[in-house]
Coordinates of C-alpha atoms in Angstrom, one line a residue:
M1 CA -56.4 -29.4 -9.8
N2 CA -56.4 -30.3 -6.2
Y3 CA -52.9 -28.8 -5.8
L4 CA -53.9 -25.6 -7.4
R5 CA -56.9 -25.4 -5.1
R6 CA -54.7 -25.9 -2.0
R7 CA -52.3 -23.2 -3.3
L8 CA -55.1 -20.8 -4.1
S9 CA -56.6 -21.4 -0.7
D10 CA -53.3 -20.2 1.0
S11 CA -53.8 -16.7 2.1
S12 CA -50.1 -15.8 2.0
F13 CA -49.7 -16.7 -1.6
V14 CA -52.7 -14.8 -2.8
A15 CA -51.8 -11.8 -0.7
N16 CA -48.5 -11.6 -2.4
L17 CA -50.1 -11.4 -6.0
P18 CA -50.9 -7.9 -7.4
N19 CA -54.4 -6.7 -7.3
G20 CA -56.5 -7.7 -10.1
Y21 CA -54.8 -10.9 -11.3
M22 CA -57.2 -13.2 -9.3
M23 CA -60.5 -11.3 -9.8
D24 CA -61.6 -13.9 -12.4
L25 CA -60.9 -16.8 -10.0
Q26 CA -62.3 -15.1 -6.9
S27 CA -65.5 -14.2 -8.6
G28 CA -68.5 -16.3 -8.1
P29 CA -69.8 -19.0 -10.4
R30 CA -71.1 -18.1 -13.7
P31 CA -74.8 -18.0 -14.4
T32 CA -76.3 -21.4 -15.5
P33 CA -77.3 -21.4 -19.1
P34 CA -81.0 -22.1 -19.8
S35 CA -81.9 -25.8 -20.1
S36 CA -83.1 -27.1 -23.4
T37 CA -86.6 -27.7 -22.1
S38 CA -87.3 -24.1 -21.0
N39 CA -85.4 -22.3 -23.6
P40 CA -84.8 -24.2 -26.8
A41 CA -81.9 -23.3 -28.9
S42 CA -80.5 -24.3 -32.1
P43 CA -77.9 -27.1 -32.4
A44 CA -75.4 -24.5 -33.7
T45 CA -75.8 -22.5 -30.4
E46 CA -75.3 -25.5 -28.3
R47 CA -72.1 -26.4 -30.1
R48 CA -70.7 -22.9 -29.9
T49 CA -67.7 -22.5 -27.5
P50 CA -66.0 -19.4 -26.3
P51 CA -62.9 -18.8 -28.5
S52 CA -60.7 -18.2 -25.6
L53 CA -61.5 -21.5 -23.8
P54 CA -60.8 -25.0 -24.9
P55 CA -63.8 -27.2 -25.6
Q56 CA -65.1 -28.9 -22.5
V57 CA -65.9 -32.5 -22.3
P58 CA -68.7 -33.1 -19.8
A59 CA -68.3 -35.9 -17.5
S60 CA -70.9 -38.7 -17.5
G61 CA -73.8 -38.2 -15.2
S62 CA -73.2 -34.5 -14.8
A63 CA -76.0 -32.1 -15.4
L64 CA -75.9 -29.7 -18.2
G65 CA -76.8 -26.9 -16.0
S66 CA -73.8 -27.2 -13.6
S67 CA -71.1 -24.4 -13.7
P68 CA -67.8 -25.4 -15.3
A69 CA -64.7 -25.7 -13.0
P70 CA -61.9 -23.2 -13.1
T71 CA -59.4 -23.9 -15.8
P72 CA -55.5 -23.7 -14.9
G73 CA -54.8 -21.7 -18.1
G74 CA -55.9 -18.4 -16.5
F75 CA -53.8 -18.8 -13.4
L76 CA -50.7 -19.7 -15.5
S77 CA -51.1 -16.8 -17.6
S78 CA -51.4 -14.6 -14.5
F79 CA -48.3 -16.2 -12.9
S80 CA -46.2 -15.6 -16.0
S81 CA -47.3 -12.0 -16.1
V82 CA -46.1 -11.5 -12.5
V83 CA -42.8 -13.2 -13.2
K84 CA -42.3 -11.1 -16.4
T85 CA -43.2 -7.9 -14.5
A86 CA -40.6 -8.8 -11.8
Q87 CA -37.9 -9.4 -14.4
L88 CA -38.6 -6.1 -16.1
A89 CA -38.4 -4.3 -12.7
Q90 CA -35.1 -6.0 -11.9
N91 CA -33.6 -5.1 -15.2
A92 CA -34.7 -1.4 -14.9
A93 CA -33.1 -1.2 -11.5
A94 CA -29.8 -2.8 -12.8
A95 CA -29.8 -0.2 -15.7
A96 CA -30.4 2.6 -13.3
K97 CA -27.5 1.4 -11.1
A98 CA -25.3 1.0 -14.0
S99 CA -26.0 4.5 -15.3
A100 CA -25.5 6.0 -11.7
A101 CA -22.0 4.1 -11.6
A102 CA -21.1 5.5 -14.9
A103 CA -22.1 9.0 -13.9
E104 CA -20.1 8.6 -10.7
A105 CA -17.0 7.4 -12.6
A106 CA -17.3 10.3 -15.0
K107 CA -17.2 12.8 -12.3
P108 CA -13.6 14.0 -11.7
V109 CA -12.0 12.8 -8.4
I110 CA -10.7 15.7 -6.3
R111 CA -7.7 14.6 -4.2
K112 CA -6.2 16.6 -1.3
P113 CA -2.8 18.0 -2.3
K114 CA 0.3 16.8 -0.4
I115 CA 2.0 19.5 1.6
L116 CA 5.8 19.8 1.2
L117 CA 7.5 22.0 3.9
V118 CA 10.9 23.4 2.5
I119 CA 13.1 24.9 5.3
D120 CA 15.4 27.2 3.4
D121 CA 16.0 31.0 3.1
L122 CA 14.2 33.1 0.5
H123 CA 17.0 33.3 -2.0
T124 CA 15.7 30.2 -3.6
D125 CA 12.0 29.9 -4.6
W126 CA 11.3 26.1 -4.4
A127 CA 7.7 26.5 -5.4
K128 CA 8.7 27.1 -9.0
Y129 CA 10.5 23.8 -9.1
F130 CA 7.5 21.8 -8.0
R131 CA 5.0 23.8 -10.0
G132 CA 2.9 21.4 -12.2
K133 CA 4.4 18.3 -10.8
K134 CA 2.3 15.5 -9.3
L135 CA 2.9 12.4 -7.2
N136 CA 2.2 9.4 -9.4
G137 CA 0.2 11.8 -11.7
E138 CA -2.6 12.0 -9.1
Y139 CA -1.6 14.2 -6.2
D140 CA -0.7 17.9 -6.5
I141 CA 2.2 19.2 -4.3
R142 CA 1.6 22.3 -2.2
V143 CA 4.9 23.9 -1.3
E144 CA 5.3 25.8 2.0
Q145 CA 8.7 27.4 2.4
A146 CA 10.1 29.0 5.5
E147 CA 13.1 29.5 7.6
F148 CA 13.6 27.7 11.0
S149 CA 13.1 31.0 12.7
E150 CA 9.7 31.5 11.0
I151 CA 8.0 28.3 12.1
N152 CA 6.7 26.8 15.4
L153 CA 5.0 23.4 15.9
A154 CA 3.0 21.1 18.2
S155 CA 3.2 17.4 17.8
Y156 CA 0.6 14.9 18.9
M157 CA 0.8 11.1 19.1
S158 CA -2.3 10.4 17.2
T159 CA -2.7 13.3 14.8
G160 CA 0.9 14.1 14.0
C161 CA 2.5 17.4 13.6
M162 CA 1.0 20.9 13.0
I163 CA 3.1 23.7 11.8
D164 CA 2.4 27.4 12.7
M165 CA 4.2 29.7 10.3
Q166 CA 4.7 33.4 10.6
A167 CA 6.6 35.1 7.9
I168 CA 7.0 38.3 6.1
R169 CA 6.4 38.0 2.3
G170 CA 6.4 41.2 0.3
G171 CA 6.2 43.4 3.3
T172 CA 3.1 41.6 4.4
K173 CA 2.9 39.3 7.4
V174 CA 1.6 35.8 6.4
V175 CA 0.2 33.6 9.2
R176 CA -0.6 29.9 8.2
S177 CA -1.2 26.7 10.0
F178 CA -0.9 23.4 8.2
K179 CA 0.2 19.7 8.6
P180 CA 3.1 18.8 6.4
D181 CA 3.3 15.5 4.7
F182 CA 7.1 15.8 3.9
V183 CA 10.0 18.1 4.8
L184 CA 13.0 19.2 2.8
I185 CA 15.6 20.7 5.1
R186 CA 18.1 23.0 3.4
Q187 CA 19.1 25.0 6.5
H188 CA 21.4 24.3 9.4
A189 CA 19.3 23.2 12.5
Y190 CA 21.9 24.4 14.9
S191 CA 24.4 27.4 15.2
M192 CA 26.5 28.8 18.0
T193 CA 24.9 32.1 17.2
P194 CA 22.4 33.0 20.0
G195 CA 18.9 32.3 19.0
E196 CA 19.7 30.0 16.3
D197 CA 19.3 26.5 18.0
F198 CA 16.4 24.8 16.3
R199 CA 17.0 21.3 17.5
S200 CA 13.7 21.3 19.3
L201 CA 12.0 21.8 16.0
V202 CA 13.7 18.8 14.5
I203 CA 12.6 16.8 17.6
G204 CA 9.1 17.9 17.1
L205 CA 9.1 16.8 13.4
Q206 CA 10.5 13.4 14.4
Y207 CA 7.8 13.3 17.2
G208 CA 5.1 13.9 14.6
G209 CA 6.4 11.0 12.3
V210 CA 7.1 13.5 9.4
A211 CA 9.4 12.0 6.7
S212 CA 12.1 14.3 5.3
I213 CA 15.3 14.6 3.3
N214 CA 17.8 14.1 4.8
S215 CA 16.4 11.9 7.5
L216 CA 15.6 13.6 10.8
L217 CA 17.9 11.3 12.5
S218 CA 20.9 12.5 10.3
I219 CA 19.8 16.1 10.7
Y220 CA 19.9 15.9 14.4
N221 CA 23.3 14.1 14.4
F222 CA 24.7 16.8 12.2
C223 CA 24.0 19.3 14.8
S224 CA 27.5 18.5 16.2
K225 CA 30.5 18.5 13.9
P226 CA 32.8 16.5 16.2
W227 CA 30.1 13.9 16.5
V228 CA 30.0 13.5 12.8
F229 CA 33.9 13.4 12.7
S230 CA 33.8 10.6 15.2
H231 CA 31.9 8.4 12.6
M232 CA 34.3 9.4 9.9
I233 CA 37.0 8.0 12.2
K234 CA 35.2 4.7 12.0
L235 CA 35.3 4.8 8.2
Y236 CA 39.0 5.7 8.5
H237 CA 39.8 2.7 10.5
S238 CA 37.6 0.4 8.4
L239 CA 38.8 1.5 5.0
G240 CA 42.4 2.5 5.9
P241 CA 44.4 5.7 5.4
E242 CA 45.1 5.0 1.7
K243 CA 41.4 4.8 0.7
F244 CA 40.0 7.2 3.2
P245 CA 42.8 9.8 4.0
L246 CA 41.1 11.5 7.0
N247 CA 42.9 14.5 8.4
E248 CA 44.1 14.0 12.1
Q249 CA 42.0 15.8 14.6
T250 CA 42.1 16.2 18.4
F251 CA 38.9 16.7 20.6
Y252 CA 38.9 18.9 23.7
P253 CA 35.6 18.7 25.8
N254 CA 36.5 22.0 27.4
H255 CA 39.4 24.5 27.5
T256 CA 41.1 22.8 30.6
Q257 CA 42.5 20.0 28.5
M258 CA 43.9 22.4 25.9
V259 CA 47.5 22.3 27.3
T260 CA 49.6 21.7 24.2
T261 CA 49.5 20.2 20.7
P262 CA 52.0 18.1 19.0
T263 CA 52.7 20.2 15.9
F264 CA 52.2 23.8 14.7
P265 CA 50.6 25.5 12.8
V266 CA 47.1 24.0 13.7
V267 CA 43.6 25.0 13.0
V268 CA 41.4 25.3 16.1
K269 CA 37.6 25.0 15.7
M270 CA 35.4 26.2 18.5
G271 CA 32.0 24.3 19.0
H272 CA 29.9 23.6 16.0
A273 CA 31.9 25.5 13.6
H274 CA 30.8 25.5 9.9
A275 CA 30.9 27.7 6.8
G276 CA 34.2 29.0 7.9
I277 CA 33.0 30.5 11.1
G278 CA 34.7 29.6 14.4
K279 CA 38.0 28.5 12.8
I280 CA 41.3 30.0 13.8
K281 CA 44.9 29.3 12.4
V282 CA 47.4 29.0 15.3
E283 CA 51.1 29.4 14.4
N284 CA 52.7 28.7 17.8
E285 CA 52.1 27.6 21.4
L286 CA 51.7 31.1 22.7
D287 CA 48.8 31.8 20.3
F288 CA 47.4 28.4 21.2
Q289 CA 47.3 29.5 24.9
D290 CA 45.6 32.7 23.9
I291 CA 42.8 30.8 22.0
T292 CA 42.4 28.6 24.9
S293 CA 41.2 31.6 27.0
V294 CA 38.7 32.5 24.2
V295 CA 37.4 28.8 24.2
A296 CA 37.0 29.1 28.0
L297 CA 34.9 32.3 27.5
A298 CA 32.7 30.5 25.0
R299 CA 32.1 27.6 27.3
T300 CA 32.1 25.1 24.6
Y301 CA 34.2 22.2 23.2
A302 CA 36.9 22.5 20.7
T303 CA 39.0 20.6 18.1
S304 CA 42.5 21.1 16.6
E305 CA 43.9 19.7 13.5
P306 CA 47.2 20.1 11.7
Y307 CA 47.2 22.9 9.1
V308 CA 47.7 21.6 5.5
L309 CA 49.6 23.8 3.1
S310 CA 47.2 23.3 0.3
K311 CA 47.2 23.8 -3.5
Y312 CA 43.5 23.7 -3.7
D313 CA 40.4 22.4 -2.0
I314 CA 38.2 19.5 -3.2
R315 CA 34.5 19.1 -2.9
I316 CA 32.6 16.0 -3.9
Q317 CA 28.8 16.3 -3.8
K318 CA 26.1 13.6 -4.0
I319 CA 22.6 14.2 -4.8
G320 CA 20.7 11.0 -5.1
N321 CA 22.6 9.1 -7.8
N322 CA 24.2 12.2 -9.2
Y323 CA 27.9 12.9 -8.4
K324 CA 29.9 16.1 -9.0
A325 CA 33.5 17.1 -8.1
Y326 CA 34.8 20.6 -7.7
M327 CA 38.2 22.2 -7.2
R328 CA 38.5 25.7 -5.5
T329 CA 41.8 27.6 -5.6
S330 CA 42.2 30.8 -3.5
I331 CA 43.3 33.9 -5.5
S332 CA 43.4 36.3 -2.6
G333 CA 46.0 34.3 -0.8
N334 CA 43.8 33.6 2.4
W335 CA 44.3 30.3 4.1
K336 CA 40.6 29.7 3.9
A337 CA 39.7 29.1 0.3
N338 CA 36.1 29.9 0.9
T339 CA 37.2 33.4 2.1
G340 CA 38.1 36.2 -0.2
S341 CA 38.6 35.7 -3.9
A342 CA 38.7 32.1 -5.2
M343 CA 38.5 30.3 -8.5
L344 CA 36.0 27.5 -8.7
E345 CA 36.2 24.8 -11.3
Q346 CA 34.5 21.5 -12.0
I347 CA 36.8 18.5 -12.3
A348 CA 36.6 14.8 -13.3
M349 CA 34.8 12.5 -10.9
T350 CA 37.2 9.6 -10.0
D351 CA 36.6 6.3 -8.4
R352 CA 38.6 7.5 -5.4
Y353 CA 36.3 10.5 -4.9
R354 CA 33.2 8.3 -5.3
L355 CA 34.4 6.0 -2.6
W356 CA 34.7 8.9 -0.2
V357 CA 31.3 10.3 -0.7
D358 CA 29.6 6.8 -0.9
S359 CA 31.2 5.7 2.4
C360 CA 30.1 9.0 4.1
A361 CA 26.5 8.6 2.6
E362 CA 25.9 5.5 4.6
M363 CA 26.3 7.3 8.0
F364 CA 23.2 7.7 10.2
G365 CA 21.0 5.3 8.2
G366 CA 21.8 7.0 4.8
L367 CA 22.3 10.5 3.4
D368 CA 20.3 11.3 0.2
I369 CA 22.2 14.6 -0.1
C370 CA 25.8 15.0 1.1
A371 CA 29.1 16.4 0.2
V372 CA 32.8 15.7 1.2
K373 CA 35.3 18.4 1.6
A374 CA 39.1 17.7 1.3
V375 CA 42.4 19.6 0.9
H376 CA 44.9 18.7 -1.7
G377 CA 48.3 19.5 -0.1
K378 CA 51.5 20.7 -1.8
D379 CA 52.9 17.3 -0.7
G380 CA 50.6 15.7 -3.2
N381 CA 48.3 14.0 -0.7
D382 CA 44.7 14.5 0.0
Y383 CA 43.2 15.2 3.4
I384 CA 39.5 14.7 4.2
I385 CA 38.4 17.4 6.6
E386 CA 34.6 17.5 6.7
V387 CA 31.2 16.1 5.6
M388 CA 28.1 18.2 4.9
D389 CA 24.6 17.1 4.8
S390 CA 21.4 18.4 3.0
S391 CA 22.1 21.9 4.1
M392 CA 25.2 22.0 1.9
P393 CA 25.3 25.2 -0.3
L394 CA 25.1 24.5 -4.1
I395 CA 28.1 25.9 -6.0
G396 CA 29.4 25.9 -9.5
E397 CA 27.8 26.4 -12.9
H398 CA 25.1 23.8 -12.6
V399 CA 23.2 25.0 -9.6
E400 CA 19.9 25.0 -11.4
E401 CA 20.5 21.5 -12.6
D402 CA 21.2 20.5 -8.9
R403 CA 18.1 22.2 -7.7
Q404 CA 16.2 20.1 -10.3
L405 CA 17.9 17.0 -9.1
I406 CA 16.8 17.8 -5.5
T407 CA 13.3 18.3 -6.7
D408 CA 13.2 14.9 -8.5
L409 CA 14.7 13.2 -5.5
V410 CA 12.0 14.7 -3.2
I411 CA 9.2 13.6 -5.6
N412 CA 10.6 10.1 -5.7
K413 CA 10.9 10.0 -1.9
M414 CA 7.4 11.3 -1.4
C415 CA 5.9 8.7 -3.7
S416 CA 7.8 6.0 -1.9
V417 CA 6.9 7.2 1.7
L418 CA 3.3 8.5 1.1
L419 CA 2.0 6.3 -1.6
G420 CA 4.3 3.2 -1.3
I421 CA 5.4 3.5 -5.0
N422 CA 9.2 3.1 -5.6
T423 CA 10.1 4.9 -8.9
P424 CA 13.8 4.3 -10.2
Q425 CA 16.1 7.2 -9.7
P426 CA 17.9 8.8 -12.8
M427 CA 21.3 7.4 -13.6
C428 CA 24.3 9.3 -12.3
V429 CA 25.8 12.1 -14.3
R430 CA 29.5 11.9 -14.9
T431 CA 31.6 14.9 -15.9
A432 CA 33.1 14.8 -19.3
G433 CA 36.4 13.0 -19.3
G434 CA 35.6 11.1 -16.0
H435 CA 36.3 7.7 -17.3
R436 CA 37.2 8.2 -20.9
S437 CA 40.4 10.0 -20.1
G438 CA 41.5 7.4 -17.7
S439 CA 41.7 9.9 -14.8
G440 CA 39.4 7.8 -12.6
S441 CA 42.2 5.7 -11.1
P442 CA 42.9 6.1 -7.5
S443 CA 46.7 6.1 -8.0
Q444 CA 46.7 9.0 -10.5
S445 CA 44.4 11.0 -8.3
A446 CA 46.8 10.4 -5.3
Q447 CA 49.9 11.3 -7.2
G448 CA 49.0 14.8 -8.4
S449 CA 46.2 17.1 -9.3
P450 CA 43.3 15.6 -11.1
Q451 CA 42.7 16.2 -14.7
R452 CA 40.8 19.5 -14.9
A453 CA 38.4 18.8 -17.8
R454 CA 35.2 20.7 -17.0
S455 CA 31.9 19.4 -18.0
A456 CA 30.2 21.1 -20.8
N457 CA 26.9 19.2 -20.3
T458 CA 23.9 20.5 -18.4
S459 CA 21.7 17.4 -18.5
P460 CA 22.1 13.7 -17.8
S461 CA 21.3 12.9 -21.5
Q462 CA 24.4 14.9 -22.5
A463 CA 26.8 13.4 -20.1
F464 CA 29.3 12.2 -22.8
Q465 CA 29.9 14.1 -26.0
P466 CA 30.9 12.1 -29.0
G467 CA 34.5 12.0 -29.8
P468 CA 37.6 9.9 -30.0
I469 CA 38.5 7.9 -27.0
P470 CA 42.1 8.6 -25.9
P471 CA 44.3 5.5 -25.4
P472 CA 44.8 4.3 -21.8
A473 CA 47.6 6.0 -19.9
A474 CA 50.9 4.2 -19.9
T475 CA 52.4 2.9 -16.7
G476 CA 56.0 3.9 -17.6
P477 CA 57.9 6.9 -16.1
G478 CA 57.6 8.8 -19.3
S479 CA 53.8 8.7 -19.3
Q480 CA 53.5 11.7 -16.8
K481 CA 55.0 14.1 -19.5
Q482 CA 52.2 13.4 -22.0
P483 CA 49.8 16.2 -21.9
P484 CA 46.1 15.2 -21.4
Q485 CA 43.5 15.8 -24.0
L486 CA 41.6 19.1 -23.6
N487 CA 38.2 20.0 -24.4
K488 CA 36.6 23.3 -25.6
S489 CA 35.2 24.2 -22.2
Q490 CA 38.5 23.9 -20.5
S491 CA 39.3 26.9 -18.2
L492 CA 41.9 29.5 -18.6
T493 CA 43.8 27.9 -15.7
N494 CA 44.5 24.7 -17.8
T495 CA 45.8 26.8 -20.7
F496 CA 48.3 28.6 -18.5
T497 CA 49.3 25.3 -16.8
E498 CA 49.7 23.5 -20.2
T499 CA 51.8 26.4 -21.5
L500 CA 54.1 26.4 -18.8
K501 CA 54.5 22.7 -18.3
G502 CA 57.3 22.4 -20.8
N503 CA 59.7 24.6 -19.1
A504 CA 58.8 24.5 -15.4
T505 CA 57.8 22.1 -12.7
D506 CA 54.2 21.6 -11.5
D507 CA 54.7 23.8 -8.5
E508 CA 56.2 26.6 -10.4
A509 CA 53.5 26.5 -13.1
K510 CA 50.9 26.6 -10.4
A511 CA 52.5 29.6 -8.7
E512 CA 52.8 31.4 -12.1
T513 CA 49.2 30.5 -12.9
I514 CA 47.9 32.0 -9.7
R515 CA 50.0 35.2 -10.1
S516 CA 48.7 35.5 -13.7
L517 CA 45.1 35.0 -12.6
R518 CA 45.6 37.5 -9.7
Q519 CA 46.5 40.2 -12.2
S520 CA 44.0 39.3 -14.7
F521 CA 40.8 38.3 -12.9
A522 CA 41.0 39.8 -9.4
S523 CA 38.2 42.2 -10.3
L524 CA 35.9 39.2 -11.5
F525 CA 36.4 37.3 -8.2
S526 CA 36.6 40.0 -5.7
D527 CA 34.0 40.3 -3.0

């Protein structure tokens, strides 16, 4: 009791209790009951005790008229009420907090979309290929498409790169400013044409730290064809002429060094020549001196390489892990297969071709999209002449598939760079008959034309069609006369070639094939 009295006398303890809980203790002493002498009462009245209080045992020597001491029962009940009230308040606060958190979680999270800048002409609407796609299922992709000539930028060290776009869309001038998160470059950043040097924009994107496909480092390096060819020379020396048959080339920094060339005819390329522009075939030394004066007027560098009398051109493209090989044969008779009428056909992807494109894809830190161009001469040899980057044109029957492959590659790259999520790329698609027909050996590809079995598939899941697997090719001399197994999608060229194989050599059959195609399909392939 002394302890309780000391606690109750503490003002801080009493002040912390709610009002009204200590009123019964703080009130004055109860009135003294009348004594037995002045107000007699019955014995039953004296023995009656309050029902809420335990019976009191009077101490010896105490007067009957003294007031009873405060009992601990009232204080304990008040203290338990305080504790219970505090617990109820705490539980109510926790429940309110849980309900608020549940309501916050149920509210949809609005994430800012990632901006993809596609630098390409308007012939391809890249927005439709990214429509409905998200990064990791969370971030939408907003596509902004423009050409190099329609954009300008300003890059800051702390805030990155800001793009100002002014374009004409449907006859209306569109002006927008945005900060790109990723860039897909499908256009040449540099050309010899006046007003088409956009290397400063590439530097600005690099300055702002914007990720891209291909890398901005490779885009800037590909602004000079001789610079790219110098890296191909390193591959030529490391792999050897058998594995990497690079065509011989001579570099002239200016016209003063263009005195003579070892052999004729040669192909002279002025400056950053691409897409068949700036290339001249020179037949003799007099013509070579004439073209020297043109180079002097252009005030640029030039290269010369031996002219290869070709049967067809070869192009091997790589988009991520997807590989395709094409053969292009000139019908109009122009020495440039990409000029005039030409026949394009997809051919089998061989290990030899794969080595070419994989080796070139390692340049400048890696090329996600690239293509290797080569010429198959009438002497039966292949000559690599050029490498193209992400600005390469898409050709063949599977252009839509290639665009979808580029879309998936960009999404995977954006997830890796922006979100730190590495998703596996789809497996490579091989053309029908690539390895089943045994045409993937490098020796067979070097000896003659590759097996022209065109792919009938349009998706990676249909890369191989069920059918009997032909036996491996024999190594004897008579194995060359065995006709290859053909499929339903084989072109008319193969039919002509197979028909004439029994009574003519390969060169004669090829010449007859070209003559027949000129007569039959000149109108289909004309410009």
